[in-house]
């Protein structure tokens, strides 16, 4: 199995937030952000694995700022770390006011995705080719999060 660079699976998706995405105060529901993030993570992980992928866990979600209806929300995903059959996908979420085009970082999300073969069994994923200092840093941080997650599961 040939290793792949991080850049090959990077995924960017944008969506305009509409009234159906809101709570009673006019802000976007956290569940809406998570649902879109799950789709973005699927695309990113599937591009890397070359197989169908499923969500194994949502490791962490940070809500930095609320998002208002009418803002354009962009999800930027990349594979941070790979194990044997799983991958950590990191997602940066930015909201943009329109028409002013002011962007701000609103969410950070880490999801663990597992690649499945044609029999729906976990299957190996390609190694990551790390080219930049940032990619190497993210890989190390993802590895630490994985170790902590596995320790928690043992308890």
Backbone as JSON, one array per atom type, in Angstrom:
{
  "sequence": "XXXXXXXXXXXXXXXXXXXXXXXXXXXXXXXXXXXXXXXXXXXXXXXXXXXXXXXXXXXXXXXXXXXXXXXXXXXXXXXXXXXXXXXXXXXXXXXXXXXXXXXXXXXXXXXXXXXXXXXXXXXXXXXXXXXXXXXXXXXXXXXXXXXXXXXXXXX",
  "N": [[0.85, -1.17, 0.0], [0.67, 2.1, -0.93], [2.07, 5.0, 0.52], [0.53, 8.2, 1.26], [0.53, 11.74, 0.66], [-0.46, 14.34, 2.97], [-1.76, 16.45, 1.71], [-3.16, 15.3, -0.43], [-5.66, 14.44, 0.46], [-6.92, 16.56, 1.62], [-9.77, 18.49, 2.41], [-12.25, 20.83, 1.63], [-15.22, 22.4, 2.44], [-18.05, 24.47, 2.05], [-20.88, 26.11, 3.48], [-23.88, 27.93, 3.45], [-25.46, 29.28, 6.22], [-28.74, 28.8, 7.19], [-32.15, 29.72, 8.21], [-33.34, 27.27, 9.02], [-31.27, 26.01, 10.26], [-31.02, 27.0, 12.77], [-31.17, 27.87, 16.32], [-33.52, 29.03, 18.84], [-32.58, 31.57, 19.3], [-31.39, 32.53, 17.07], [-28.91, 31.6, 16.38], [-26.59, 29.23, 15.01], [-27.21, 25.8, 15.39], [-25.33, 23.56, 17.41], [-25.4, 20.89, 16.72], [-25.9, 21.0, 13.99], [-23.47, 21.94, 13.0], [-21.84, 19.78, 13.75], [-22.97, 17.71, 12.21], [-22.39, 18.51, 9.57], [-19.62, 18.58, 9.77], [-19.1, 15.86, 10.14], [-19.69, 14.82, 7.62], [-17.73, 16.12, 6.09], [-15.42, 15.06, 7.27], [-15.78, 12.38, 6.55], [-15.45, 12.51, 3.72], [-12.78, 13.42, 3.54], [-11.35, 11.37, 4.93], [-12.07, 9.12, 3.39], [-10.97, 9.77, 0.92], [-8.27, 9.59, 1.62], [-8.01, 6.91, 2.53], [-9.0, 5.38, 0.43], [-11.08, 3.73, 0.58], [-14.4, 3.0, 1.8], [-15.37, 4.87, 4.66], [-16.1, 5.14, 8.18], [-17.43, 6.91, 11.01], [-15.75, 6.62, 14.01], [-15.32, 7.85, 16.43], [-15.98, 11.0, 18.01], [-13.61, 12.9, 18.91], [-12.99, 15.4, 20.02], [-14.58, 18.56, 20.37], [-14.48, 21.92, 19.98], [-16.12, 24.85, 20.72], [-15.66, 27.95, 19.81], [-16.8, 30.45, 19.17], [-20.14, 31.73, 18.67], [-22.15, 31.04, 15.75], [-23.87, 32.88, 13.35], [-27.07, 32.97, 11.72], [-27.14, 33.25, 8.21], [-24.47, 33.51, 7.83], [-21.56, 32.4, 6.07], [-20.22, 29.27, 6.35], [-17.21, 27.59, 6.57], [-15.58, 24.52, 6.29], [-12.57, 23.02, 6.92], [-10.69, 20.3, 6.34], [-8.27, 17.84, 7.26], [-6.22, 14.89, 7.2], [-4.74, 14.08, 10.15], [-3.39, 12.11, 11.58], [-2.55, 8.65, 11.23], [-3.42, 5.3, 12.02], [-3.46, 1.78, 12.09], [-5.92, 1.0, 10.88], [-7.41, 3.19, 11.28], [-7.98, 6.78, 11.25], [-7.17, 10.06, 12.29], [-9.04, 12.88, 11.77], [-8.68, 16.25, 11.44], [-10.55, 19.2, 11.81], [-11.0, 22.47, 10.9], [-13.11, 25.13, 11.5], [-14.55, 27.92, 10.04], [-16.36, 30.96, 10.21], [-17.94, 33.26, 8.07], [-18.85, 36.56, 7.62], [-21.25, 37.95, 5.49], [-22.08, 40.63, 3.34], [-19.53, 41.51, 4.06], [-17.28, 39.92, 4.27], [-15.73, 39.11, 6.46], [-13.81, 36.93, 8.3], [-13.76, 34.4, 10.85], [-12.37, 32.14, 13.23], [-14.27, 29.56, 14.39], [-14.73, 26.95, 15.33], [-13.03, 23.95, 16.4], [-12.43, 20.66, 15.54], [-11.99, 17.21, 16.18], [-12.04, 14.1, 14.73], [-12.31, 10.57, 14.72], [-11.89, 8.29, 12.22], [-12.68, 5.19, 10.61], [-11.5, 2.93, 8.22], [-13.22, 0.76, 5.99], [-13.48, -2.48, 4.5], [-14.81, -4.29, 1.61], [-16.4, -6.1, 2.89], [-17.3, -4.85, 5.08], [-15.44, -4.79, 7.16], [-12.8, -3.62, 9.27], [-10.05, -2.17, 7.56], [-6.66, -1.85, 6.41], [-5.03, 1.35, 6.24], [-3.37, 3.75, 4.12], [-0.06, 4.9, 4.93], [0.94, 8.16, 6.15], [2.47, 10.75, 4.34], [4.5, 13.09, 5.55], [5.15, 16.37, 5.03], [5.56, 19.02, 5.88], [6.47, 21.16, 8.68], [4.24, 21.78, 10.18], [2.47, 19.67, 9.5], [3.88, 17.54, 10.62], [3.84, 18.28, 13.33], [1.05, 18.17, 13.8], [0.65, 15.44, 13.38], [2.09, 14.27, 15.53], [0.63, 15.34, 17.71], [-1.87, 14.19, 17.17], [-1.21, 11.52, 17.5], [-0.7, 11.47, 20.25], [-3.28, 12.07, 21.22], [-4.6, 9.78, 20.36], [-3.36, 7.77, 21.89], [-4.18, 8.53, 24.49], [-6.96, 8.21, 24.15], [-7.15, 5.44, 23.72], [-6.22, 4.53, 26.18], [-8.28, 5.47, 27.85], [-10.37, 3.88, 26.92], [-9.63, 1.38, 27.79], [-10.14, 1.47, 30.49]],
  "CA": [[0.0, 0.0, 0.0], [1.49, 3.29, -1.11], [1.8, 6.13, 1.41], [-0.04, 9.36, 0.58], [0.73, 13.01, 1.37], [-1.63, 14.95, 3.61], [-2.44, 17.33, 0.74], [-4.01, 14.54, -1.35], [-7.01, 14.21, 0.98], [-7.49, 17.77, 2.22], [-11.13, 18.72, 1.95], [-12.85, 22.1, 2.04], [-16.63, 22.52, 2.09], [-18.7, 25.66, 2.61], [-22.35, 26.08, 3.47], [-24.55, 29.11, 3.97], [-26.35, 28.91, 7.32], [-30.11, 29.25, 6.93], [-33.01, 29.67, 9.41], [-33.58, 25.88, 9.46], [-30.08, 25.57, 11.0], [-30.87, 27.84, 13.96], [-31.91, 27.71, 17.56], [-34.51, 30.11, 19.01], [-31.88, 32.85, 19.44], [-30.83, 32.93, 15.78], [-27.56, 31.06, 16.21], [-26.55, 27.89, 14.41], [-27.18, 24.69, 16.33], [-24.09, 22.78, 17.45], [-25.63, 19.64, 15.99], [-25.76, 21.29, 12.57], [-22.02, 21.99, 12.74], [-21.31, 18.41, 13.85], [-23.45, 16.92, 11.07], [-21.61, 18.89, 8.4], [-18.24, 18.14, 10.04], [-19.06, 14.42, 9.92], [-19.64, 14.63, 6.16], [-16.41, 16.57, 5.63], [-14.46, 14.06, 7.75], [-15.98, 11.2, 5.69], [-14.81, 12.75, 2.41], [-11.34, 13.5, 3.76], [-10.85, 10.04, 5.28], [-12.27, 8.22, 2.25], [-9.93, 10.13, -0.06], [-6.98, 9.05, 2.05], [-8.04, 5.45, 2.65], [-9.37, 4.7, -0.8], [-12.16, 2.82, 0.97], [-15.49, 3.59, 2.58], [-14.98, 5.13, 6.04], [-17.16, 5.45, 9.13], [-17.0, 7.64, 12.19], [-15.57, 5.78, 15.19], [-15.51, 8.71, 17.6], [-15.73, 12.43, 17.94], [-12.65, 13.03, 20.01], [-13.07, 16.71, 20.67], [-15.22, 19.65, 19.66], [-14.36, 23.19, 20.68], [-16.95, 25.92, 20.2], [-15.0, 29.19, 20.19], [-17.73, 31.57, 19.0], [-21.39, 31.34, 18.0], [-22.29, 31.33, 14.32], [-25.18, 33.47, 13.1], [-27.77, 32.65, 10.48], [-26.72, 34.12, 7.12], [-23.02, 33.46, 7.66], [-21.01, 31.3, 5.29], [-19.35, 28.48, 7.22], [-16.27, 26.77, 5.8], [-14.97, 23.41, 7.02], [-11.3, 22.64, 6.29], [-10.32, 19.04, 6.97], [-7.09, 17.1, 6.8], [-5.84, 13.74, 8.02], [-3.63, 14.45, 11.03], [-2.68, 10.93, 12.07], [-3.1, 7.37, 10.82], [-3.01, 4.08, 12.71], [-3.54, 0.66, 11.14], [-7.18, 1.07, 10.13], [-8.11, 4.42, 11.64], [-7.35, 8.06, 10.95], [-7.73, 11.24, 12.94], [-9.28, 13.99, 10.85], [-8.84, 17.54, 12.11], [-11.4, 20.11, 11.04], [-11.07, 23.87, 11.33], [-14.35, 25.73, 11.03], [-14.54, 29.39, 10.02], [-17.58, 31.62, 9.78], [-17.66, 34.49, 7.31], [-19.99, 37.46, 7.46], [-21.44, 38.4, 4.11], [-21.07, 40.74, 2.29], [-18.3, 42.12, 4.56], [-16.2, 38.94, 4.08], [-14.91, 39.0, 7.66], [-13.75, 35.53, 8.73], [-13.27, 34.11, 12.19], [-12.27, 30.73, 13.6], [-15.36, 29.3, 15.33], [-14.71, 25.6, 15.9], [-11.99, 22.97, 16.11], [-13.05, 19.35, 15.73], [-11.16, 16.04, 15.89], [-12.86, 12.91, 14.58], [-11.61, 9.35, 14.33], [-12.59, 7.57, 11.16], [-12.16, 3.86, 10.35], [-11.7, 2.45, 6.85], [-13.85, -0.56, 5.91], [-13.35, -3.17, 3.22], [-16.09, -4.62, 0.98], [-17.19, -6.91, 3.83], [-17.52, -3.97, 6.24], [-14.45, -5.08, 8.2], [-11.72, -2.64, 9.24], [-8.97, -2.48, 6.63], [-5.49, -0.98, 6.56], [-5.01, 2.62, 5.52], [-2.01, 4.15, 3.75], [0.72, 5.78, 5.82], [0.94, 9.57, 5.76], [3.74, 11.41, 4.01], [4.5, 14.38, 6.24], [6.08, 17.24, 4.31], [5.8, 20.31, 6.53], [6.58, 21.16, 10.15], [2.86, 21.77, 10.67], [1.96, 18.3, 9.36], [4.59, 16.72, 11.61], [3.3, 18.66, 14.63], [-0.3, 17.62, 13.9], [0.76, 13.99, 13.5], [2.49, 13.98, 16.91], [-0.49, 15.65, 18.58], [-2.88, 13.16, 16.92], [-0.71, 10.28, 18.12], [-0.93, 11.61, 21.7], [-4.71, 11.94, 21.46], [-4.95, 8.37, 20.17], [-2.9, 7.03, 23.08], [-5.09, 8.87, 25.59], [-8.27, 7.61, 23.86], [-7.04, 3.99, 23.96], [-6.12, 4.34, 27.63], [-9.63, 5.66, 28.4], [-11.2, 2.74, 26.53], [-9.22, 0.23, 28.61], [-10.67, 1.61, 31.86]],
  "C": [[0.91, 1.24, 0.0], [1.08, 4.4, -0.15], [1.3, 7.33, 0.6], [0.28, 10.64, 1.36], [-0.58, 13.55, 1.92], [-2.44, 15.74, 2.59], [-3.4, 16.58, -0.17], [-5.45, 14.38, -0.85], [-7.63, 15.44, 1.63], [-8.83, 18.07, 1.57], [-11.64, 20.04, 2.49], [-14.29, 22.13, 1.54], [-17.18, 23.77, 2.75], [-20.21, 25.53, 2.5], [-22.88, 27.36, 4.09], [-25.53, 28.66, 5.05], [-27.7, 29.6, 7.15], [-30.96, 29.13, 8.2], [-33.29, 28.24, 9.91], [-32.41, 25.33, 10.27], [-30.0, 26.21, 12.39], [-31.63, 27.35, 15.19], [-32.86, 28.91, 17.7], [-33.88, 31.49, 19.15], [-31.23, 33.31, 18.13], [-29.4, 32.51, 15.55], [-27.64, 29.63, 15.67], [-26.44, 26.84, 15.51], [-25.84, 23.96, 16.27], [-24.22, 21.49, 16.67], [-25.53, 19.81, 14.48], [-24.29, 21.3, 12.18], [-21.43, 20.59, 12.78], [-21.74, 17.54, 12.67], [-22.66, 17.23, 9.81], [-20.17, 18.42, 8.56], [-18.09, 16.64, 9.79], [-18.97, 14.09, 8.43], [-18.27, 15.0, 5.6], [-15.34, 15.56, 6.04], [-14.55, 12.78, 6.9], [-15.25, 11.37, 4.36], [-13.29, 12.72, 2.55], [-10.75, 12.11, 4.01], [-10.96, 9.06, 4.11], [-11.27, 8.51, 1.15], [-8.59, 9.52, 0.33], [-6.97, 7.52, 2.0], [-8.27, 4.74, 1.32], [-10.43, 3.65, -0.56], [-13.24, 3.63, 1.68], [-15.01, 3.77, 4.02], [-16.2, 5.47, 6.89], [-16.57, 6.2, 10.32], [-16.92, 6.68, 13.37], [-15.77, 6.6, 16.46], [-15.34, 10.17, 17.22], [-14.88, 12.71, 19.16], [-12.83, 14.34, 20.76], [-13.76, 17.71, 19.76], [-15.08, 20.9, 20.52], [-15.23, 24.22, 19.96], [-16.36, 27.23, 20.7], [-15.95, 30.39, 20.18], [-19.01, 31.07, 18.36], [-21.37, 31.76, 16.53], [-23.72, 31.81, 14.1], [-25.77, 32.97, 11.78], [-27.36, 33.69, 9.43], [-25.21, 34.14, 6.93], [-22.64, 32.24, 6.81], [-20.02, 30.56, 6.18], [-18.52, 27.54, 6.36], [-15.59, 25.77, 6.72], [-13.72, 22.98, 6.25], [-10.75, 21.43, 7.03], [-9.04, 18.47, 6.39], [-6.85, 15.92, 7.74], [-4.61, 14.16, 8.82], [-2.75, 13.26, 11.37], [-3.33, 9.69, 11.5], [-2.54, 6.26, 11.7], [-3.03, 2.97, 11.68], [-4.77, 0.78, 10.23], [-7.92, 2.38, 10.38], [-7.28, 5.65, 11.31], [-7.98, 9.12, 11.84], [-7.84, 12.32, 11.88], [-9.48, 15.24, 11.7], [-9.61, 18.48, 11.22], [-11.37, 21.49, 11.68], [-12.31, 24.47, 10.69], [-14.22, 27.24, 11.14], [-15.89, 29.9, 9.55], [-17.2, 32.94, 9.11], [-18.94, 35.31, 7.2], [-20.05, 37.91, 6.01], [-22.32, 39.63, 4.12], [-19.72, 41.3, 2.76], [-17.07, 41.23, 4.37], [-15.22, 38.91, 5.25], [-14.98, 37.56, 8.16], [-13.25, 35.43, 10.16], [-13.32, 32.62, 12.45], [-13.32, 30.46, 14.67], [-15.3, 27.94, 16.0], [-13.44, 24.85, 15.5], [-12.58, 21.61, 16.45], [-12.03, 18.27, 15.36], [-12.05, 14.81, 15.86], [-11.98, 11.73, 14.19], [-12.47, 8.58, 13.36], [-11.91, 6.22, 10.94], [-12.5, 3.46, 8.92], [-12.27, 1.03, 6.88], [-13.64, -1.15, 4.53], [-14.75, -3.5, 2.68], [-16.99, -5.47, 1.86], [-17.5, -6.15, 5.12], [-16.65, -4.31, 7.43], [-13.36, -4.02, 8.12], [-10.57, -3.1, 8.34], [-7.86, -1.46, 6.76], [-5.62, 0.28, 5.71], [-3.56, 2.97, 5.18], [-1.36, 5.02, 4.83], [0.62, 7.2, 5.29], [2.36, 10.01, 5.4], [3.65, 12.82, 4.59], [5.57, 15.26, 5.62], [6.45, 18.52, 5.05], [5.94, 20.14, 8.04], [5.2, 21.08, 10.77], [2.26, 20.37, 10.6], [2.61, 17.37, 10.38], [4.08, 17.01, 13.02], [1.91, 18.06, 14.82], [-0.28, 16.1, 14.07], [1.1, 13.61, 14.94], [1.35, 14.23, 17.89], [-1.62, 14.62, 18.41], [-2.49, 11.83, 17.55], [-0.94, 10.32, 19.63], [-2.41, 11.45, 22.03], [-5.16, 10.49, 21.32], [-4.56, 7.54, 21.39], [-3.82, 7.28, 24.27], [-6.46, 8.22, 25.4], [-8.23, 6.11, 24.14], [-6.91, 3.68, 25.44], [-7.49, 4.48, 28.29], [-10.51, 4.45, 28.1], [-10.86, 1.5, 27.36], [-9.82, 0.26, 29.99], [-12.12, 1.23, 31.97]]
}
